[in-house]
Amino acid sequence: MGADAWRLALAATALMALVTGARSAFGLFVSPLNTATGLGLAGISLAAAVAQLGLGAGQPLVGWLAERHGAVRVIRSGALLLALATAAIAWAGSVPMLAALLLVAALGSSATGSNALLIGEIGRRLTPAQQGLAIGLVGAGGSAGQLLLAPATQWAITQQGWFWALMATAALSLLAWPLAGAFRQAAPRPATAVAVPLADALRDRRFWAVTLAFASCGFHIGFLTMHMPGVIERCGLPATLAGPWLALMGAANIAGSLAVGWVLKRTEASAVLAALYLLRAAAVAALLASPATSAALLGFALLAGATYMAVLPPTARRIAQDFGAQRLGTLFGVVMVVHQIGGFGGVWLGGWLADRQGSDTAFWSLDLALALLAAALVWPRARRSAPTPPPAAALRPAGT
């Protein structure tokens, strides 16, 4: 990749690290927030689940605004909104107020560093040969943010208290301001292929197979980011294990995302996707069959981390192959809406089941079933190619 391409890819990676790392570490605030406010785990889970829907619903709008007003303005406005809403969470006195603040923070997060925004910009600005590595870096960036921010947030909560740790998280969002400048310097590349009309793509079974599989990913990740600290406590293990657990999962996913970017150069995207969902199912099955020990949970962090955001590059590749890179940002916005509906289910249902049963076994069983279903939906099969431009002769009027 050239200098501008590297600058864009690294800026997108840093934005993903910033946003995903903070969102992944938010689960560390659930228990102290519950203690301080008395809102209850079920109420906080419902508020966070509403935010998951907002995170998805805002992404098509963010993509449209970036196309109309430029990514720089969108990212900087989103960063300011995210910082203000995150800081205000400390004063949430009711579940509706907490839900409203988390929803605003989610919209700011979408504008600052969402998959649809960043992958859409990469698709519009980089060549197909550059996109695989760039998207792999973005996926690894989410894990790098988790690796850095999860233990840092745990330390801040332990040493300074949850209030000041939350203020630091809010201030950190403003780092997106200088990173946005890279999106001004990299010019969009000219379109070289005819894209499938949007309406046709939205009626295509291939699109919905990949999208519904990705919704199971939202279900799985939503639970992990919000409830794994609680899972660790319900297993009778020290609460301080949560920070290292999240960091270890992030480290594993850096390796997983980069490895998938390399594998995609040699293997068809559907086969990679199916293998990742099967690995996720195997990780959950192993967790269910293992005793509740620190070693077992850390082993699960490694396996879960290998697939955490590694499904992102092959999902984007499948959509670009089937429907054209020019539609990638818009279509990925739709994909993320469905993904966040899955995230709503994972966050809300995970908290509700834990509150009602005092156990996570039922949730893990459902998560296992959905991972197997996702693998079936994306299983390699004969695919139609995206339409290619007609030859120039076919565009001339008859008789010329």
XYZ file of C-alpha atoms in Angstrom:
400
model
C 0.000 0.000 0.000
C 1.108 3.571 -0.656
C 1.688 6.202 2.019
C -1.865 7.620 1.836
C -3.373 4.139 1.961
C -1.296 3.225 5.017
C -2.210 6.507 6.703
C -5.906 5.869 6.123
C -5.728 2.234 7.253
C -3.803 3.062 10.422
C -6.114 5.951 11.309
C -9.144 3.689 10.816
C -7.450 1.032 12.953
C -6.793 3.539 15.755
C -10.395 4.779 15.655
C -11.667 1.211 15.860
C -9.312 0.546 18.779
C -10.513 3.640 20.590
C -14.236 2.989 20.167
C -14.285 -0.792 20.506
C -11.861 -0.791 23.423
C -14.014 1.632 25.417
C -17.206 -0.242 24.534
C -15.668 -3.599 25.482
C -14.484 -2.249 28.838
C -17.908 -0.820 29.719
C -18.911 -4.151 31.247
C -16.449 -3.363 34.047
C -18.693 -0.453 35.080
C -21.887 -2.523 35.347
C -21.353 -3.867 38.864
C -20.186 -0.566 40.458
C -22.897 1.348 38.576
C -25.485 -1.095 39.881
C -24.164 -0.698 43.444
C -24.113 3.097 43.215
C -27.523 3.560 41.588
C -29.511 0.484 42.667
C -30.973 0.208 39.162
C -30.556 -3.588 39.125
C -28.746 -5.835 36.669
C -31.886 -6.428 34.593
C -32.552 -2.671 34.282
C -28.969 -1.829 33.341
C -28.961 -4.709 30.854
C -32.151 -3.407 29.235
C -30.674 0.104 28.948
C -27.479 -1.288 27.398
C -29.503 -3.450 25.017
C -31.392 -0.378 23.768
C -28.011 1.212 23.084
C -27.026 -1.859 21.049
C -30.001 -1.178 18.769
C -28.996 2.460 18.474
C -25.449 1.485 17.581
C -26.767 -0.473 14.609
C -29.583 1.863 13.571
C -27.247 4.843 13.396
C -24.758 3.271 11.007
C -26.649 3.685 7.708
C -27.273 7.327 8.672
C -23.592 7.784 9.526
C -22.602 6.375 6.128
C -24.973 8.766 4.360
C -23.683 11.765 6.342
C -20.068 10.824 5.566
C -20.846 10.696 1.854
C -22.676 14.031 1.989
C -20.537 16.060 4.413
C -17.264 14.141 4.583
C -15.931 11.629 7.084
C -13.845 14.231 8.953
C -16.862 16.224 10.150
C -18.798 13.094 11.048
C -15.961 11.567 13.086
C -15.203 14.760 15.006
C -18.852 15.474 15.784
C -19.331 11.884 16.898
C -16.301 12.038 19.195
C -17.641 15.128 20.976
C -21.083 13.573 21.369
C -19.569 10.328 22.666
C -17.441 12.128 25.265
C -20.350 14.180 26.633
C -22.781 11.255 26.820
C -20.224 8.948 28.450
C -19.443 11.489 31.175
C -23.153 12.085 31.840
C -23.740 8.380 32.601
C -22.361 9.016 36.107
C -25.513 11.022 36.900
C -28.061 8.558 35.493
C -30.736 8.166 38.177
C -33.195 5.896 36.393
C -33.277 3.157 33.779
C -34.898 5.406 31.108
C -32.260 8.094 31.707
C -29.447 5.553 31.537
C -30.932 4.092 28.344
C -31.150 7.562 26.767
C -27.529 8.383 27.626
C -26.238 5.021 26.417
C -28.241 5.493 23.213
C -26.670 8.914 22.583
C -23.234 7.455 23.342
C -23.918 4.637 20.883
C -24.839 7.113 18.135
C -21.659 9.055 18.864
C -19.713 5.813 18.762
C -21.203 4.952 15.352
C -20.101 8.311 13.986
C -16.622 8.055 15.514
C -15.529 4.572 14.497
C -18.208 2.137 13.380
C -17.686 -0.774 11.008
C -19.979 0.708 8.389
C -18.203 4.074 8.386
C -14.628 2.781 8.412
C -15.108 -0.182 6.081
C -17.210 1.954 3.747
C -14.438 4.555 3.532
C -11.817 1.844 2.931
C -13.994 0.335 0.205
C -14.397 3.696 -1.531
C -10.802 4.861 -1.221
C -8.590 1.747 -1.549
C -8.195 -0.764 -4.351
C -9.467 -4.350 -3.917
C -5.873 -5.540 -3.488
C -5.399 -3.115 -0.579
C -8.755 -3.676 1.112
C -8.089 -7.134 2.588
C -5.085 -6.040 4.629
C -6.705 -2.742 5.606
C -9.900 -4.408 6.882
C -7.828 -7.012 8.713
C -5.942 -4.187 10.442
C -9.217 -2.522 11.410
C -10.471 -5.780 12.908
C -7.225 -6.197 14.822
C -7.542 -2.591 15.983
C -10.719 -3.411 17.857
C -8.876 -6.131 19.729
C -5.862 -3.911 20.369
C -8.145 -1.351 21.960
C -9.650 -4.036 24.155
C -6.191 -5.325 25.075
C -5.081 -1.867 26.177
C -8.239 -0.348 27.629
C -9.692 -3.319 29.532
C -6.812 -3.650 32.043
C -6.344 0.142 32.133
C -10.015 0.619 32.995
C -9.864 -2.148 35.597
C -6.834 -0.442 37.159
C -8.525 2.964 37.112
C -11.662 1.609 38.780
C -9.607 -0.139 41.469
C -7.272 2.781 42.147
C -9.420 5.865 41.517
C -13.004 4.594 41.686
C -15.538 4.015 38.957
C -16.544 7.706 38.656
C -13.080 8.978 37.708
C -12.487 5.929 35.516
C -15.670 6.828 33.614
C -14.519 10.456 33.226
C -11.194 9.226 31.827
C -13.030 7.025 29.350
C -15.065 10.028 28.211
C -11.969 12.185 27.742
C -10.244 9.442 25.770
C -12.928 9.712 23.081
C -11.523 13.090 22.041
C -8.411 11.401 20.642
C -10.557 10.736 17.574
C -10.345 14.458 16.691
C -6.779 14.421 15.276
C -7.188 10.918 13.796
C -10.023 12.160 11.589
C -7.564 14.222 9.540
C -6.341 11.151 7.646
C -9.752 10.882 5.953
C -9.260 14.298 4.387
C -5.927 13.384 2.817
C -6.941 10.111 1.146
C -9.026 10.789 -1.955
C -11.732 8.330 -3.059
C -10.619 6.117 -5.923
C -12.685 6.218 -9.123
C -15.331 3.539 -9.513
C -14.181 0.806 -11.889
C -17.082 -1.624 -11.812
C -20.854 -1.646 -11.974
C -22.405 -2.334 -8.552
C -25.546 -4.373 -8.017
C -28.538 -2.031 -7.522
C -29.265 -1.623 -3.818
C -32.831 -2.915 -4.106
C -31.609 -6.055 -5.874
C -28.973 -6.689 -3.209
C -31.562 -6.361 -0.438
C -33.727 -8.970 -2.174
C -30.857 -11.427 -2.597
C -30.750 -14.529 -0.397
C -26.951 -14.441 -0.334
C -26.990 -11.042 1.349
C -29.421 -12.139 4.047
C -27.598 -15.412 4.691
C -24.378 -13.530 5.483
C -26.289 -10.843 7.403
C -28.219 -13.270 9.619
C -25.032 -15.176 10.358
C -23.440 -11.899 11.413
C -26.442 -11.242 13.686
C -25.446 -14.329 15.684
C -22.042 -12.668 16.027
C -23.746 -9.609 17.533
C -25.619 -11.848 19.967
C -22.374 -13.495 21.054
C -20.219 -10.352 21.262
C -22.922 -8.276 22.962
C -23.008 -10.776 25.806
C -19.229 -11.069 26.098
C -18.586 -7.338 26.267
C -21.373 -6.610 28.749
C -21.640 -9.694 30.956
C -18.318 -11.566 31.124
C -17.289 -9.734 34.328
C -20.579 -10.932 35.814
C -20.030 -14.464 34.472
C -16.668 -14.548 36.242
C -18.270 -13.451 39.528
C -21.106 -16.001 39.179
C -18.459 -18.689 38.746
C -17.120 -17.760 42.188
C -13.865 -16.364 40.786
C -12.193 -13.044 41.699
C -13.736 -9.999 40.013
C -10.217 -8.783 39.166
C -9.947 -11.636 36.652
C -12.293 -9.704 34.332
C -9.682 -7.198 33.150
C -7.056 -9.816 32.226
C -9.793 -11.955 30.642
C -10.857 -9.138 28.332
C -7.237 -8.275 27.559
C -6.389 -11.892 26.716
C -9.378 -12.163 24.409
C -8.270 -8.944 22.701
C -4.730 -10.254 22.245
C -6.037 -13.488 20.726
C -8.201 -11.563 18.311
C -5.326 -9.416 17.085
C -3.690 -12.638 15.962
C -6.984 -14.018 14.658
C -7.885 -10.928 12.604
C -4.445 -10.639 11.015
C -4.313 -14.376 10.319
C -7.712 -14.248 8.619
C -6.531 -11.341 6.449
C -3.631 -13.543 5.307
C -5.812 -16.645 4.800
C -8.298 -14.685 2.673
C -5.613 -14.238 0.021
C -5.640 -18.010 -0.480
C -9.075 -19.247 0.622
C -12.623 -18.457 -0.448
C -14.423 -16.137 2.008
C -17.356 -18.493 2.637
C -15.047 -21.299 3.763
C -13.232 -18.934 6.139
C -16.515 -17.686 7.598
C -17.888 -21.190 8.160
C -14.657 -22.273 9.862
C -14.743 -19.267 12.198
C -18.339 -19.889 13.273
C -17.552 -23.571 13.868
C -14.537 -22.611 15.981
C -16.784 -20.309 18.015
C -19.255 -23.146 18.558
C -16.424 -25.423 19.673
C -15.219 -22.781 22.155
C -18.660 -22.460 23.745
C -19.103 -26.241 23.881
C -15.725 -26.585 25.610
C -16.717 -23.921 28.139
C -19.963 -25.730 28.946
C -18.100 -29.005 29.458
C -15.327 -27.507 31.626
C -15.256 -26.827 35.377
C -15.570 -23.179 36.442
C -11.876 -22.439 36.976
C -9.655 -19.511 36.062
C -7.742 -21.713 33.636
C -10.934 -22.793 31.850
C -12.187 -19.235 31.465
C -8.837 -17.966 30.230
C -8.728 -20.824 27.722
C -12.173 -19.771 26.537
C -10.858 -16.196 26.175
C -8.201 -17.470 23.745
C -10.676 -19.444 21.624
C -13.360 -16.754 21.697
C -10.772 -14.119 20.867
C -9.672 -15.979 17.756
C -13.130 -15.359 16.241
C -14.193 -12.169 18.012
C -13.776 -9.699 15.133
C -12.051 -12.071 12.733
C -15.400 -12.646 10.996
C -15.360 -9.013 9.846
C -12.916 -9.280 6.870
C -14.532 -12.361 5.258
C -18.021 -10.912 5.790
C -16.991 -7.692 4.028
C -15.255 -9.709 1.297
C -18.386 -11.791 0.644
C -20.550 -8.682 0.290
C -18.022 -6.896 -1.950
C -17.649 -9.980 -4.169
C -21.377 -10.521 -4.520
C -22.605 -6.930 -4.835
C -19.636 -4.666 -5.650
C -17.271 -2.567 -3.519
C -19.177 0.646 -4.304
C -22.156 -0.699 -2.308
C -20.033 -1.914 0.601
C -20.591 1.046 2.936
C -24.356 1.185 2.444
C -24.866 -2.567 2.607
C -22.592 -2.932 5.609
C -24.706 -0.317 7.369
C -27.708 -2.614 6.873
C -25.634 -5.590 8.037
C -24.728 -3.698 11.207
C -28.369 -2.860 11.951
C -29.155 -6.580 11.992
C -25.921 -7.284 13.890
C -26.980 -4.883 16.635
C -30.433 -6.463 16.848
C -28.506 -9.619 17.671
C -26.461 -7.572 20.137
C -29.672 -6.384 21.797
C -30.688 -10.008 22.266
C -27.326 -10.992 23.714
C -27.128 -8.080 26.166
C -30.743 -8.134 27.338
C -31.359 -11.887 27.333
C -28.001 -12.594 28.955
C -28.764 -10.242 31.828
C -32.364 -11.419 32.163
C -31.405 -15.100 32.304
C -28.625 -14.433 34.810
C -30.983 -12.402 36.998
C -33.697 -15.050 36.814
C -31.640 -18.250 37.043
C -28.389 -17.142 38.676
C -26.595 -19.102 35.960
C -25.409 -18.601 32.375
C -25.840 -22.194 31.166
C -29.050 -21.522 29.228
C -27.481 -18.573 27.440
C -24.367 -20.504 26.449
C -26.514 -23.336 25.067
C -28.431 -20.877 22.884
C -25.175 -19.197 21.815
C -23.803 -22.593 20.743
C -26.896 -23.309 18.643
C -26.719 -19.913 16.925
C -23.028 -20.368 16.066
C -23.834 -23.685 14.377
C -26.720 -22.064 12.488
C -24.409 -19.260 11.313
C -21.922 -21.812 9.977
C -24.735 -23.497 8.045
C -25.914 -20.175 6.564
C -22.494 -19.274 5.142
C -21.411 -22.800 4.204
C -19.531 -22.694 0.866
C -21.749 -23.282 -2.118
C -21.898 -22.208 -5.742
C -22.207 -18.434 -5.948
C -23.180 -16.091 -8.717
C -20.633 -13.390 -9.412
C -21.423 -9.693 -9.248
C -22.311 -8.291 -12.668
C -19.441 -6.989 -14.772
C -19.606 -3.919 -16.981
C -20.831 -4.617 -20.535
C -18.228 -4.306 -23.305
C -17.906 -0.879 -24.861
C -19.332 -2.142 -28.166
C -22.557 -3.116 -26.450
C -23.024 0.487 -25.311
C -22.956 1.906 -28.857
C -26.297 2.495 -30.656
C -27.130 -0.026 -33.360
C -25.619 0.774 -36.731
C -22.627 2.800 -35.448
